[in-house]
Amino acid sequence: VFRLELPEPDVVWAGNRTVLRNFDEYPKLLRRDPDKILLYLAKELGSSANIANEKAFFIGKWEHEVFRSLIQSYVKEYVICPNCGSPDTKVEKIKRLTFLVCEACGARSSIKGKFV
């Protein structure tokens, strides 16, 4: 079984905004586009968001547990291979279809959504 150690979300509040201070660690670790991860988080929170200085800013106040849960959901949906469970995957687009390709077992799974 593969283990992907996700860093704990580092969250602070600034007025009515939530700052995810270690946002930049997730795209590097997951090998995904930061804008796509931000889009996923913003949509799930029902909030607008932006990236500045490698931090993510969200309108509204959110606890770090909320981010932990959403990031785990993203990983499960868009990173982990459904066949072998490896996090070593990449995304391939072929025409209008998007596939999750596992670098460990070679499986190719179609994925839906615009967050990859």
PDB file of C-alpha atoms in Angstrom:
ATOM      1  CA  VAL A   1       0.000   0.000   0.000  1.00  0.00           C
ATOM      2  CA  PHE A   2       1.323   3.401  -0.958  1.00  0.00           C
ATOM      3  CA  ARG A   3       1.366   6.245   1.533  1.00  0.00           C
ATOM      4  CA  LEU A   4       1.231   9.827   0.439  1.00  0.00           C
ATOM      5  CA  GLU A   5       2.179  12.118   3.306  1.00  0.00           C
ATOM      6  CA  LEU A   6       0.215  15.316   2.868  1.00  0.00           C
ATOM      7  CA  PRO A   7       1.410  18.340   4.820  1.00  0.00           C
ATOM      8  CA  GLU A   8      -1.033  19.687   7.393  1.00  0.00           C
ATOM      9  CA  PRO A   9      -2.808  22.786   5.989  1.00  0.00           C
ATOM     10  CA  ASP A  10      -1.280  25.934   7.518  1.00  0.00           C
ATOM     11  CA  VAL A  11      -4.308  28.225   7.840  1.00  0.00           C
ATOM     12  CA  VAL A  12      -4.564  31.753   9.241  1.00  0.00           C
ATOM     13  CA  TRP A  13      -7.377  34.258   9.100  1.00  0.00           C
ATOM     14  CA  ALA A  14      -6.940  37.811   7.901  1.00  0.00           C
ATOM     15  CA  GLY A  15     -10.210  39.689   8.358  1.00  0.00           C
ATOM     16  CA  ASN A  16     -12.870  37.815   6.422  1.00  0.00           C
ATOM     17  CA  ARG A  17     -10.299  35.879   4.410  1.00  0.00           C
ATOM     18  CA  THR A  18      -8.623  32.567   5.009  1.00  0.00           C
ATOM     19  CA  VAL A  19      -4.975  32.223   3.997  1.00  0.00           C
ATOM     20  CA  LEU A  20      -3.615  28.752   3.213  1.00  0.00           C
ATOM     21  CA  ARG A  21       0.034  29.592   3.838  1.00  0.00           C
ATOM     22  CA  ASN A  22       1.552  26.332   2.597  1.00  0.00           C
ATOM     23  CA  PHE A  23      -0.593  26.022  -0.543  1.00  0.00           C
ATOM     24  CA  ASP A  24       2.487  25.845  -2.794  1.00  0.00           C
ATOM     25  CA  GLU A  25       3.526  22.503  -1.218  1.00  0.00           C
ATOM     26  CA  TYR A  26       0.465  20.667  -2.583  1.00  0.00           C
ATOM     27  CA  PRO A  27       0.925  21.203  -6.350  1.00  0.00           C
ATOM     28  CA  LYS A  28       4.615  20.233  -6.036  1.00  0.00           C
ATOM     29  CA  LEU A  29       3.865  17.095  -4.020  1.00  0.00           C
ATOM     30  CA  LEU A  30       0.882  16.036  -6.159  1.00  0.00           C
ATOM     31  CA  ARG A  31       2.465  17.119  -9.472  1.00  0.00           C
ATOM     32  CA  ARG A  32      -0.658  19.004 -10.513  1.00  0.00           C
ATOM     33  CA  ASP A  33      -1.358  22.519 -11.799  1.00  0.00           C
ATOM     34  CA  PRO A  34      -1.720  24.940  -8.842  1.00  0.00           C
ATOM     35  CA  ASP A  35      -4.561  26.763 -10.631  1.00  0.00           C
ATOM     36  CA  LYS A  36      -6.536  23.523 -10.977  1.00  0.00           C
ATOM     37  CA  ILE A  37      -6.123  22.661  -7.291  1.00  0.00           C
ATOM     38  CA  LEU A  38      -7.149  26.208  -6.343  1.00  0.00           C
ATOM     39  CA  LEU A  39     -10.187  25.982  -8.635  1.00  0.00           C
ATOM     40  CA  TYR A  40     -11.210  22.693  -6.997  1.00  0.00           C
ATOM     41  CA  LEU A  41     -10.881  24.091  -3.466  1.00  0.00           C
ATOM     42  CA  ALA A  42     -12.733  27.315  -4.332  1.00  0.00           C
ATOM     43  CA  LYS A  43     -15.588  25.414  -5.989  1.00  0.00           C
ATOM     44  CA  GLU A  44     -15.941  22.991  -3.076  1.00  0.00           C
ATOM     45  CA  LEU A  45     -15.934  25.868  -0.575  1.00  0.00           C
ATOM     46  CA  GLY A  46     -18.298  27.968  -2.694  1.00  0.00           C
ATOM     47  CA  SER A  47     -15.822  30.796  -2.375  1.00  0.00           C
ATOM     48  CA  SER A  48     -13.632  32.896  -4.605  1.00  0.00           C
ATOM     49  CA  ALA A  49      -9.896  32.381  -4.275  1.00  0.00           C
ATOM     50  CA  ASN A  50      -6.580  33.544  -5.636  1.00  0.00           C
ATOM     51  CA  ILE A  51      -2.880  32.756  -5.316  1.00  0.00           C
ATOM     52  CA  ALA A  52      -0.322  35.350  -4.241  1.00  0.00           C
ATOM     53  CA  ASN A  53       3.236  34.763  -3.003  1.00  0.00           C
ATOM     54  CA  GLU A  54       2.723  30.963  -3.090  1.00  0.00           C
ATOM     55  CA  LYS A  55      -0.180  31.298  -0.644  1.00  0.00           C
ATOM     56  CA  ALA A  56      -3.863  30.757  -1.426  1.00  0.00           C
ATOM     57  CA  PHE A  57      -6.436  33.307  -0.277  1.00  0.00           C
ATOM     58  CA  PHE A  58     -10.111  32.399   0.137  1.00  0.00           C
ATOM     59  CA  ILE A  59     -13.052  34.679   0.930  1.00  0.00           C
ATOM     60  CA  GLY A  60     -14.655  33.489   4.185  1.00  0.00           C
ATOM     61  CA  LYS A  61     -13.341  31.758   7.301  1.00  0.00           C
ATOM     62  CA  TRP A  62     -12.444  28.072   7.031  1.00  0.00           C
ATOM     63  CA  GLU A  63     -10.846  25.741   9.550  1.00  0.00           C
ATOM     64  CA  HIS A  64      -7.732  23.761   8.593  1.00  0.00           C
ATOM     65  CA  GLU A  65      -9.756  20.512   8.929  1.00  0.00           C
ATOM     66  CA  VAL A  66     -11.916  21.663   6.009  1.00  0.00           C
ATOM     67  CA  PHE A  67      -8.829  22.070   3.825  1.00  0.00           C
ATOM     68  CA  ARG A  68      -7.386  18.745   4.974  1.00  0.00           C
ATOM     69  CA  SER A  69     -10.604  16.971   4.030  1.00  0.00           C
ATOM     70  CA  LEU A  70     -10.891  18.710   0.628  1.00  0.00           C
ATOM     71  CA  ILE A  71      -7.265  18.049  -0.277  1.00  0.00           C
ATOM     72  CA  GLN A  72      -7.696  14.377   0.636  1.00  0.00           C
ATOM     73  CA  SER A  73     -10.798  14.240  -1.586  1.00  0.00           C
ATOM     74  CA  TYR A  74      -8.875  15.857  -4.451  1.00  0.00           C
ATOM     75  CA  VAL A  75      -6.052  13.340  -4.064  1.00  0.00           C
ATOM     76  CA  LYS A  76      -8.466  10.414  -4.021  1.00  0.00           C
ATOM     77  CA  GLU A  77     -10.319  11.674  -7.100  1.00  0.00           C
ATOM     78  CA  TYR A  78      -7.509  13.112  -9.249  1.00  0.00           C
ATOM     79  CA  VAL A  79      -4.163  11.700  -8.066  1.00  0.00           C
ATOM     80  CA  ILE A  80      -4.386   8.152  -6.637  1.00  0.00           C
ATOM     81  CA  CYS A  81      -4.471   5.281  -9.157  1.00  0.00           C
ATOM     82  CA  PRO A  82      -7.811   3.446  -8.748  1.00  0.00           C
ATOM     83  CA  ASN A  83      -6.137   0.147  -9.757  1.00  0.00           C
ATOM     84  CA  CYS A  84      -3.048  -0.065  -7.549  1.00  0.00           C
ATOM     85  CA  GLY A  85      -3.409   2.926  -5.211  1.00  0.00           C
ATOM     86  CA  SER A  86      -0.149   4.577  -6.249  1.00  0.00           C
ATOM     87  CA  PRO A  87       0.116   8.382  -6.069  1.00  0.00           C
ATOM     88  CA  ASP A  88       2.613   8.318  -8.970  1.00  0.00           C
ATOM     89  CA  THR A  89       0.222   9.372 -11.693  1.00  0.00           C
ATOM     90  CA  LYS A  90       0.074  11.917 -14.448  1.00  0.00           C
ATOM     91  CA  VAL A  91      -2.765  13.385 -16.450  1.00  0.00           C
ATOM     92  CA  GLU A  92      -3.069  12.908 -20.211  1.00  0.00           C
ATOM     93  CA  LYS A  93      -5.585  14.573 -22.451  1.00  0.00           C
ATOM     94  CA  ILE A  94      -6.520  12.746 -25.626  1.00  0.00           C
ATOM     95  CA  LYS A  95      -8.918  14.747 -27.775  1.00  0.00           C
ATOM     96  CA  ARG A  96     -11.606  15.805 -25.302  1.00  0.00           C
ATOM     97  CA  LEU A  97     -11.056  12.985 -22.815  1.00  0.00           C
ATOM     98  CA  THR A  98      -8.848  13.165 -19.749  1.00  0.00           C
ATOM     99  CA  PHE A  99      -7.051  10.132 -18.354  1.00  0.00           C
ATOM    100  CA  LEU A 100      -5.174   9.407 -15.163  1.00  0.00           C
ATOM    101  CA  VAL A 101      -2.122   7.371 -16.164  1.00  0.00           C
ATOM    102  CA  CYS A 102      -0.359   5.409 -13.426  1.00  0.00           C
ATOM    103  CA  GLU A 103       3.428   5.363 -13.652  1.00  0.00           C
ATOM    104  CA  ALA A 104       3.585   2.361 -11.290  1.00  0.00           C
ATOM    105  CA  CYS A 105       1.170  -0.137 -12.895  1.00  0.00           C
ATOM    106  CA  GLY A 106       0.524   1.493 -16.272  1.00  0.00           C
ATOM    107  CA  ALA A 107      -3.261   1.668 -15.797  1.00  0.00           C
ATOM    108  CA  ARG A 108      -5.172   4.351 -17.669  1.00  0.00           C
ATOM    109  CA  SER A 109      -8.428   5.518 -16.097  1.00  0.00           C
ATOM    110  CA  SER A 110     -10.752   8.161 -17.471  1.00  0.00           C
ATOM    111  CA  ILE A 111     -11.435  11.040 -15.118  1.00  0.00           C
ATOM    112  CA  LYS A 112     -14.098  13.684 -15.252  1.00  0.00           C
ATOM    113  CA  GLY A 113     -13.842  17.260 -14.195  1.00  0.00           C
ATOM    114  CA  LYS A 114     -11.827  20.299 -15.014  1.00  0.00           C
ATOM    115  CA  PHE A 115      -9.562  20.145 -11.986  1.00  0.00           C
ATOM    116  CA  VAL A 116      -6.630  18.283 -13.493  1.00  0.00           C
TER     117      VAL A 116
END
